[in-house]
Amino acid sequence: MKIDEYSRLDATALAALLDRGEVSAQELHDCARRAAAGLNPDINAIIEIFPHALHYEQDGLFAGVPFLIKDLVLHAEGIACDGGSRLMAGRYVSAHDSELMARFRRAGLATLGRTTTPELGFNASTECVLHGPTRNPWHLGHSSGGSSGGASAAVAAGIVPVAHANDGGGSIRIPASACGLVGLKPSRGRLPFGPDYGLPLMGQANEFVVTRSVRDAAALLDALEGPHPGEMFNIERPAEAYALQIRRPGHRLSIAVADRLPGSDKADPACQAVLQQTIRTLTDLGHSVEIDAPSYDAEQFHSANVMIWSSFLASAALGTAAALGRDYDENEVEACTRACIDYGRRLSGLQLEQALAAMNSVSRQVAAFYGKYDLLLTPTMRTPPPPIGYLNQNDPRLDARGWYDRIFDICPYTALFNFTGLPAISLPLGMAGELPVGMHFAAPMGGEGTLLQLAAELEAAMPWHQRTPAIHASKLAGG
């Protein structure tokens, strides 16, 4: 198989070729490795390619399909995890699989390597001192988003059709938007974190993947979701497989639309233009659209979120150092990470209880908003992907709140749905010049089926698969 043919197919199409015997798993793995060799020097999305694919189940739905894991939170037995930080680099190798990693293996995904992340995942751009910046395949001078920017750049560039990602404030959806992919953040409790984590970020974090197609997202959610003994939060399972739900039309929806949320600025004109195009398409499809947004105390939300993120970073940094039998060395973390860790160490138990109270208050206000609507639509990012260096996590001038504000100034829509635990998806519905622009749909708790049904409808009405990064032609053509 030629690389340019391989790089344009989604995981479902590759799995079908494998099932029919038209291509071997080894051929696909060779394609992925050749694509990585040709592309990764430009985009810097992959920090390690393994000598052999990690073991996977031969009867899994995606048996043999090339895959990459993000270098954060997820653990694979015998594989290093750096978390994008010099604090961990080369020092931690997991003795076991995370439950989700075991499920990736059972789904048949052939893990070939691990992808970049910003330091400890707290950036909307994937740039770290340890590994350097990950560049957007659509324009190498711009960010691939974060914190799953390596995963998204690798999928968008055509190295693999799907890659592991996780999301504590937008880290699946932001890079999906920046790189022109489908990025679903499931409901709280849909996917497991065990055994090493319970409710990271006090329940704000989520695990899943980034994909090129809606059908891949639906099929993988079917393969990965479900309870696991000891998980601190579980959610009711779907009555029908998501892969079946997307094959039939959903009911006509009542959709609220907002170009700003409480406390944020309006979206950039380029994002506004894609939002208006999306509204027109939704109306043409028979959906009801109304300008509205949830109301909540923005400062209460942001103050609590800074506390939650900072306490998590402090716990991660100090806990990792202790687990490695070392003292925490502040010189091994970037300046903004250090500022957050310092703030997190000063927080009291009372302040964290207050942050949880804010989570409760905001979650109930947002849940009430969905009494009027099926979905909320916003841009995924307030601006197109910024230039490399705009979100510099090693800027010594910023304290914890200053760094938080800088991140969420350009990404003010996503973190609310981590805070509330509600599912949300970014879809690649437009362009700003050479750069993709994603639109963000959020649903009530457990509403992944509604999101995926609408996503499939929009995928047909506003097809994005015909758009590919220029790097495809320059690096993959004829390979």
Coordinates of C-alpha atoms in Angstrom, one line a residue:
M1 CA 0.0 0.0 0.0
K2 CA 1.2 3.5 -0.8
I3 CA 1.6 5.9 2.0
D4 CA -0.6 8.6 0.4
E5 CA -3.4 6.1 0.1
Y6 CA -2.9 4.8 3.6
S7 CA -2.9 8.3 5.1
R8 CA -6.3 9.3 3.7
L9 CA -8.2 6.3 5.1
D10 CA -9.9 6.2 8.5
A11 CA -9.5 3.4 11.0
T12 CA -12.8 1.8 9.9
A13 CA -11.6 1.6 6.3
L14 CA -8.2 0.2 7.2
A15 CA -9.9 -2.4 9.5
A16 CA -12.1 -3.4 6.5
L17 CA -9.1 -3.9 4.3
L18 CA -7.4 -6.0 6.9
D19 CA -10.5 -8.1 7.4
R20 CA -10.8 -8.8 3.7
G21 CA -7.1 -9.7 3.5
E22 CA -6.4 -6.9 1.0
V23 CA -3.5 -5.6 3.2
S24 CA -1.6 -7.1 6.1
A25 CA -1.1 -5.5 9.5
Q26 CA 2.6 -5.4 8.9
E27 CA 2.1 -3.4 5.6
L28 CA 0.0 -0.8 7.6
H29 CA 2.6 -0.6 10.3
D30 CA 5.3 -0.1 7.7
C31 CA 3.2 2.7 6.2
A32 CA 2.8 4.3 9.5
R33 CA 6.6 4.1 10.3
R34 CA 7.5 5.5 6.8
A35 CA 5.0 8.3 7.3
A36 CA 6.4 9.1 10.7
A37 CA 10.0 9.1 9.3
G38 CA 8.9 11.5 6.6
L39 CA 6.7 13.8 8.6
N40 CA 7.8 13.8 12.2
P41 CA 11.0 15.8 11.6
D42 CA 8.7 18.7 10.5
I43 CA 5.8 18.4 13.0
N44 CA 7.6 16.9 16.0
A45 CA 4.5 15.0 17.2
I46 CA 6.0 11.7 18.2
I47 CA 8.7 11.3 20.9
E48 CA 9.2 7.5 20.5
I49 CA 8.5 4.9 17.9
F50 CA 8.6 1.4 19.4
P51 CA 10.7 -1.4 17.7
H52 CA 7.5 -3.5 17.4
A53 CA 3.8 -2.8 17.9
L54 CA 2.7 -3.4 21.4
H55 CA 0.7 -6.6 21.8
Y56 CA -2.9 -6.4 20.7
E57 CA -5.9 -8.8 20.4
Q58 CA -6.1 -10.3 17.0
D59 CA -9.9 -10.5 17.1
G60 CA -10.5 -6.9 18.1
L61 CA -12.6 -4.7 15.8
F62 CA -9.6 -2.7 14.8
A63 CA -7.0 -5.5 14.9
G64 CA -3.8 -4.3 13.4
V65 CA -4.8 -0.6 12.8
P66 CA -1.8 1.7 13.7
F67 CA -2.2 3.7 16.9
L68 CA -0.3 6.1 19.1
I69 CA -0.7 6.8 22.9
K70 CA -0.3 10.2 24.4
D71 CA 2.6 10.6 26.9
L72 CA 0.4 11.6 29.8
V73 CA -1.9 9.8 32.4
L74 CA -2.3 6.6 30.4
H75 CA 0.2 3.9 31.3
A76 CA 1.4 0.9 29.2
E77 CA 3.3 -1.9 30.7
G78 CA 7.1 -1.5 30.1
I79 CA 6.7 1.9 28.4
A80 CA 8.1 5.2 29.7
C81 CA 5.9 8.2 30.5
D82 CA 7.5 11.6 30.6
G83 CA 4.4 13.8 31.0
G84 CA 6.2 16.4 28.9
S85 CA 8.4 17.3 31.9
R86 CA 12.1 17.1 32.7
L87 CA 10.9 16.1 36.2
M88 CA 9.9 12.7 34.8
A89 CA 12.0 12.3 31.6
G90 CA 13.5 8.9 31.4
R91 CA 12.8 8.1 35.0
Y92 CA 9.3 6.5 35.0
V93 CA 8.4 3.2 33.3
S94 CA 5.0 1.7 34.1
A95 CA 4.9 -1.9 35.5
H96 CA 1.3 -2.4 34.3
D97 CA -1.3 -1.2 31.9
S98 CA -4.0 1.3 32.7
E99 CA -7.4 -0.2 32.3
L100 CA -7.9 2.0 29.2
M101 CA -4.7 0.7 27.7
A102 CA -5.9 -2.8 28.2
R103 CA -9.1 -1.9 26.3
F104 CA -7.1 -0.3 23.5
R105 CA -5.3 -3.7 23.2
R106 CA -8.6 -5.6 23.2
A107 CA -10.0 -3.3 20.5
G108 CA -7.0 -4.5 18.4
L109 CA -5.3 -1.1 18.1
A110 CA -1.6 -1.6 17.3
T111 CA 0.3 0.9 19.4
L112 CA 3.5 2.0 17.6
G113 CA 4.7 4.9 19.7
R114 CA 3.9 7.8 22.0
T115 CA 3.1 11.4 21.2
T116 CA 4.1 14.8 22.7
T117 CA 2.2 16.7 25.3
P118 CA 2.9 20.1 27.0
E119 CA 4.3 19.9 30.5
L120 CA 1.8 17.9 32.7
G121 CA -0.9 18.8 30.1
F122 CA -1.6 22.3 31.3
N123 CA -1.4 24.3 28.0
A124 CA -3.6 24.8 25.0
S125 CA -0.5 24.4 22.8
T126 CA 1.9 21.5 22.7
E127 CA 5.2 23.2 23.4
C128 CA 7.6 22.0 26.1
V129 CA 11.2 22.5 27.0
L130 CA 11.8 18.8 27.1
H131 CA 10.7 18.0 23.6
G132 CA 10.2 21.3 21.8
P133 CA 7.1 22.6 20.0
T134 CA 4.8 20.3 18.1
R135 CA 3.8 22.1 14.8
N136 CA 0.5 22.2 13.0
P137 CA 0.5 20.0 9.8
W138 CA -1.7 22.7 8.1
H139 CA 0.8 25.5 8.8
L140 CA 4.1 24.7 10.5
G141 CA 4.4 28.1 12.1
H142 CA 1.3 27.6 14.1
S143 CA 0.3 25.6 17.2
S144 CA -1.3 22.1 16.9
G145 CA -3.3 22.9 20.0
G146 CA -2.9 21.2 23.4
S147 CA -2.6 19.2 25.4
S148 CA -3.2 16.4 22.9
G149 CA -1.4 18.3 20.2
G150 CA 1.0 15.5 19.4
A151 CA -1.8 13.0 18.9
S152 CA -3.8 15.5 16.8
A153 CA -0.8 16.5 14.6
A154 CA 0.0 12.8 14.0
V155 CA -3.5 12.0 12.9
A156 CA -4.0 15.1 10.8
A157 CA -0.7 14.6 9.1
G158 CA -1.6 11.0 8.1
I159 CA 0.8 9.0 10.3
V160 CA -2.0 7.1 12.1
P161 CA -5.8 7.3 11.6
V162 CA -6.6 7.6 15.3
A163 CA -4.6 8.3 18.5
H164 CA -5.2 8.3 22.2
A165 CA -5.9 11.7 23.8
N166 CA -7.2 13.1 27.1
D167 CA -9.0 16.3 28.1
G168 CA -9.0 18.2 31.4
G169 CA -10.0 21.6 30.1
G170 CA -10.3 21.1 26.3
S171 CA -7.3 19.0 25.6
I172 CA -9.1 16.7 23.1
R173 CA -11.3 19.4 21.5
I174 CA -8.8 22.2 21.2
P175 CA -6.2 20.3 19.2
A176 CA -8.9 18.6 17.2
S177 CA -10.1 22.1 16.2
A178 CA -6.5 23.3 15.5
C179 CA -5.8 20.2 13.3
G180 CA -9.1 19.7 11.6
L181 CA -10.2 16.5 13.4
V182 CA -13.2 15.0 15.3
G183 CA -12.6 15.4 19.0
L184 CA -15.1 14.0 21.4
K185 CA -14.9 14.5 25.2
P186 CA -17.2 11.9 26.7
S187 CA -19.3 12.3 29.8
R188 CA -17.7 12.1 33.2
G189 CA -17.4 8.4 34.1
R190 CA -17.8 7.1 30.6
L191 CA -14.2 5.8 30.3
P192 CA -12.0 4.4 33.1
F193 CA -8.9 5.9 34.8
G194 CA -7.9 3.0 37.0
P195 CA -5.9 1.7 38.6
D196 CA -3.6 4.7 39.0
Y197 CA -6.1 7.6 39.0
G198 CA -9.6 8.0 40.6
L199 CA -11.0 11.4 39.6
P200 CA -8.1 13.4 38.2
L201 CA -8.6 17.1 38.4
M202 CA -11.5 16.4 40.8
G203 CA -13.5 14.8 38.0
Q204 CA -12.7 17.2 35.2
A205 CA -10.4 15.0 33.2
N206 CA -11.5 12.6 30.5
E207 CA -9.9 10.0 28.3
F208 CA -10.6 9.1 24.7
V209 CA -9.1 9.6 21.2
V210 CA -8.9 12.0 18.3
T211 CA -10.2 10.7 14.9
R212 CA -10.7 11.8 11.3
S213 CA -14.2 10.5 11.0
V214 CA -17.4 10.3 13.1
R215 CA -17.8 6.6 12.5
D216 CA -14.4 6.0 14.1
A217 CA -15.3 8.0 17.1
A218 CA -18.6 6.1 17.5
A219 CA -17.1 2.7 17.1
L220 CA -14.2 3.4 19.5
L221 CA -16.5 4.7 22.1
D222 CA -18.5 1.5 21.9
A223 CA -15.3 -0.5 22.2
L224 CA -13.8 1.5 25.2
E225 CA -16.7 2.7 27.3
G226 CA -18.1 1.0 30.4
P227 CA -17.6 0.5 34.1
H228 CA -14.5 -1.0 35.8
P229 CA -14.3 -2.2 39.4
G230 CA -13.1 0.5 41.8
E231 CA -13.9 3.5 39.5
M232 CA -15.0 6.4 41.6
F233 CA -17.7 7.5 39.1
N234 CA -19.7 5.4 36.6
I235 CA -22.5 6.5 34.3
E236 CA -25.5 4.7 32.8
R237 CA -24.4 2.8 29.6
P238 CA -26.0 3.5 26.3
A239 CA -29.1 1.5 25.4
E240 CA -27.9 1.1 21.8
A241 CA -24.4 1.1 20.3
Y242 CA -23.2 4.5 19.1
A243 CA -22.1 2.9 15.8
L244 CA -25.7 2.0 15.2
Q245 CA -27.1 5.3 16.4
I246 CA -25.1 7.3 13.8
R247 CA -26.6 5.2 11.0
R248 CA -30.1 6.6 11.4
P249 CA -31.3 10.2 11.5
G250 CA -31.6 11.7 14.9
H251 CA -34.6 13.9 15.9
R252 CA -34.7 17.6 15.0
L253 CA -32.9 19.4 17.8
S254 CA -33.3 22.7 19.7
I255 CA -29.8 24.2 19.7
A256 CA -28.6 27.3 21.6
V257 CA -25.8 29.3 20.0
A258 CA -23.3 31.5 21.7
D259 CA -20.2 33.2 20.4
R260 CA -19.2 34.1 24.0
L261 CA -19.7 32.6 27.5
P262 CA -19.8 34.6 30.7
G263 CA -16.6 36.5 31.3
S264 CA -15.1 35.8 27.8
D265 CA -14.6 38.0 24.7
K266 CA -16.4 37.5 21.4
A267 CA -15.0 35.1 18.9
D268 CA -12.5 36.2 16.2
P269 CA -14.2 37.2 12.9
A270 CA -12.8 34.0 11.2
C271 CA -14.4 31.8 13.8
Q272 CA -17.6 33.9 13.7
A273 CA -17.8 33.2 9.9
V274 CA -17.6 29.5 10.4
L275 CA -20.2 29.7 13.2
Q276 CA -22.6 31.5 10.9
Q277 CA -22.1 29.0 8.2
T278 CA -22.8 26.2 10.7
I279 CA -26.0 27.9 11.8
R280 CA -27.2 28.1 8.2
T281 CA -26.5 24.4 7.7
L282 CA -28.3 23.4 10.9
T283 CA -31.3 25.5 9.9
D284 CA -31.3 23.9 6.4
L285 CA -31.3 20.5 8.1
G286 CA -34.4 21.4 10.1
H287 CA -32.9 22.1 13.5
S288 CA -34.2 25.0 15.6
V289 CA -31.4 27.5 16.5
E290 CA -31.6 30.3 19.0
I291 CA -29.0 32.7 20.3
D292 CA -28.6 32.0 24.0
A293 CA -26.0 31.0 26.6
P294 CA -25.9 29.6 30.1
S295 CA -25.7 32.0 33.0
Y296 CA -23.3 31.4 35.9
D297 CA -20.8 33.3 38.0
A298 CA -17.7 33.4 35.7
E299 CA -15.3 34.6 38.4
Q300 CA -16.4 31.8 40.8
F301 CA -15.9 29.3 37.9
H302 CA -12.4 30.6 37.0
S303 CA -11.1 31.0 40.5
A304 CA -12.2 27.4 41.4
N305 CA -10.6 26.1 38.2
V306 CA -7.3 27.7 38.9
M307 CA -7.3 26.1 42.4
I308 CA -8.2 22.6 40.9
W309 CA -5.6 22.8 38.2
S310 CA -2.9 24.1 40.6
S311 CA -3.6 21.5 43.3
F312 CA -3.5 18.8 40.6
L313 CA -0.2 20.0 39.3
A314 CA 1.3 20.2 42.8
S315 CA 0.1 16.7 43.6
A316 CA 1.5 15.4 40.3
A317 CA 4.9 17.0 40.6
L318 CA 5.5 16.3 44.3
G319 CA 3.9 12.8 44.1
T320 CA 6.0 11.9 41.1
A321 CA 9.2 13.0 42.7
A322 CA 8.4 11.1 45.9
A323 CA 7.5 8.0 43.9
L324 CA 10.9 8.2 42.1
G325 CA 12.6 8.5 45.4
R326 CA 13.7 12.1 44.8
D327 CA 13.1 15.6 46.1
Y328 CA 11.0 17.9 44.0
D329 CA 13.3 20.2 42.0
E330 CA 11.6 23.3 40.9
N331 CA 14.3 23.9 38.3
E332 CA 13.1 20.8 36.4
V333 CA 9.7 22.3 35.7
E334 CA 8.7 25.3 33.4
A335 CA 8.1 28.7 34.9
C336 CA 4.3 28.7 34.6
T337 CA 4.0 25.1 35.8
R338 CA 6.2 26.1 38.8
A339 CA 3.9 29.1 39.6
C340 CA 0.9 26.8 39.6
I341 CA 2.6 24.2 41.7
D342 CA 3.6 26.9 44.2
Y343 CA 0.1 28.2 44.4
G344 CA -1.3 24.6 44.7
R345 CA 1.0 23.9 47.6
R346 CA -0.4 26.9 49.5
L347 CA -4.0 26.0 49.1
S348 CA -5.9 24.8 52.1
G349 CA -8.5 22.0 52.4
L350 CA -11.1 24.6 53.0
Q351 CA -10.3 26.3 49.7
L352 CA -10.5 23.1 47.8
E353 CA -13.9 22.4 49.4
Q354 CA -15.0 25.8 48.2
A355 CA -13.8 24.9 44.7
L356 CA -15.9 21.8 44.8
A357 CA -18.9 23.9 46.0
A358 CA -18.4 26.1 43.0
M359 CA -18.3 23.1 40.7
N360 CA -21.7 22.0 42.2
S361 CA -23.2 25.5 41.8
V362 CA -22.1 26.0 38.2
S363 CA -23.0 22.5 37.2
R364 CA -26.6 22.9 38.4
Q365 CA -27.0 26.2 36.6
V366 CA -25.7 24.8 33.3
A367 CA -27.9 21.7 33.8
A368 CA -30.9 23.9 34.2
F369 CA -30.0 25.6 30.9
Y370 CA -30.4 22.3 29.1
G371 CA -34.0 22.2 30.3
K372 CA -34.6 24.5 27.3
Y373 CA -32.2 23.1 24.7
D374 CA -30.8 19.8 23.4
L375 CA -27.4 21.2 22.6
L376 CA -25.2 24.3 22.9
L377 CA -23.1 25.4 20.0
T378 CA -20.0 27.7 20.2
P379 CA -16.7 27.9 18.4
T380 CA -14.2 25.5 19.8
M381 CA -11.5 28.2 20.0
R382 CA -12.1 31.9 20.2
T383 CA -9.3 32.4 17.6
P384 CA -7.7 30.3 14.9
P385 CA -4.6 28.3 16.1
P386 CA -2.0 30.8 17.4
P387 CA 1.6 31.0 16.2
I388 CA 4.2 28.8 17.9
G389 CA 5.4 30.6 21.0
Y390 CA 2.2 32.5 21.8
L391 CA 1.4 30.1 24.7
N392 CA 4.9 29.9 26.3
Q393 CA 4.6 27.8 29.4
N394 CA 8.1 28.9 30.4
D395 CA 7.3 32.6 30.8
P396 CA 8.6 33.7 34.2
R397 CA 6.3 36.8 34.2
L398 CA 3.1 34.9 34.8
D399 CA 1.6 33.7 38.1
A400 CA -0.9 30.8 38.2
R401 CA -3.9 32.9 37.4
G402 CA -2.0 34.9 34.7
W403 CA -1.1 31.6 33.0
Y404 CA -4.6 30.2 33.3
D405 CA -6.1 33.4 31.9
R406 CA -3.7 33.4 28.9
I407 CA -4.7 29.9 28.0
F408 CA -8.4 30.3 28.3
D409 CA -8.5 33.7 26.6
I410 CA -8.2 31.9 23.3
C411 CA -10.1 28.8 24.4
P412 CA -12.9 30.1 26.7
Y413 CA -15.6 27.5 25.6
T414 CA -14.2 24.1 26.5
A415 CA -13.3 24.1 30.2
L416 CA -17.0 24.6 31.3
F417 CA -17.8 21.1 30.1
N418 CA -14.9 19.6 32.1
F419 CA -16.1 21.5 35.2
T420 CA -19.7 20.2 34.7
G421 CA -18.8 16.7 33.4
L422 CA -21.0 17.1 30.3
P423 CA -20.0 15.6 26.9
A424 CA -18.9 17.8 24.1
I425 CA -17.4 17.4 20.6
S426 CA -15.4 19.6 18.3
L427 CA -16.1 19.1 14.5
P428 CA -13.8 20.5 11.7
L429 CA -16.5 22.6 10.0
G430 CA -14.5 25.4 8.4
M431 CA -11.2 27.1 7.6
A432 CA -9.5 30.4 8.4
G433 CA -7.2 30.7 5.4
E434 CA -4.8 27.7 5.7
L435 CA -5.9 26.8 9.3
P436 CA -8.8 24.6 10.4
V437 CA -11.6 26.0 12.6
G438 CA -13.7 23.7 14.8
M439 CA -17.2 24.1 16.0
H440 CA -18.1 22.9 19.5
F441 CA -21.3 21.2 20.5
A442 CA -22.1 20.3 24.1
A443 CA -24.9 18.1 25.4
P444 CA -26.5 17.1 28.7
M445 CA -25.0 14.3 30.8
G446 CA -24.9 11.1 28.8
G447 CA -25.7 12.8 25.5
E448 CA -22.9 11.3 23.4
G449 CA -25.4 9.6 21.2
T450 CA -27.1 12.9 20.3
L451 CA -23.7 14.5 19.6
L452 CA -22.5 11.7 17.4
Q453 CA -25.8 11.6 15.4
L454 CA -25.6 15.3 14.7
A455 CA -21.9 15.0 13.9
A456 CA -22.6 12.3 11.3
E457 CA -25.3 14.5 9.8
L458 CA -22.9 17.5 9.6
E459 CA -20.2 15.3 8.2
A460 CA -22.4 14.5 5.3
A461 CA -23.7 18.1 4.9
M462 CA -20.3 19.9 5.4
P463 CA -17.8 17.3 4.3
W464 CA -14.3 17.9 5.7
H465 CA -12.5 14.8 4.3
Q466 CA -11.8 16.5 1.0
R467 CA -9.5 18.9 2.9
T468 CA -6.0 17.7 3.6
P469 CA -2.9 19.5 4.9
A470 CA -0.4 20.7 2.2
I471 CA 2.2 18.5 3.9
H472 CA 0.5 15.5 2.5
A473 CA 1.3 16.5 -1.1
S474 CA 4.9 17.6 -0.2
K475 CA 5.9 14.6 1.9
L476 CA 3.5 11.6 1.2
A477 CA 2.7 11.8 -2.5
G478 CA 3.7 8.7 -4.4
G479 CA 5.2 7.1 -1.2

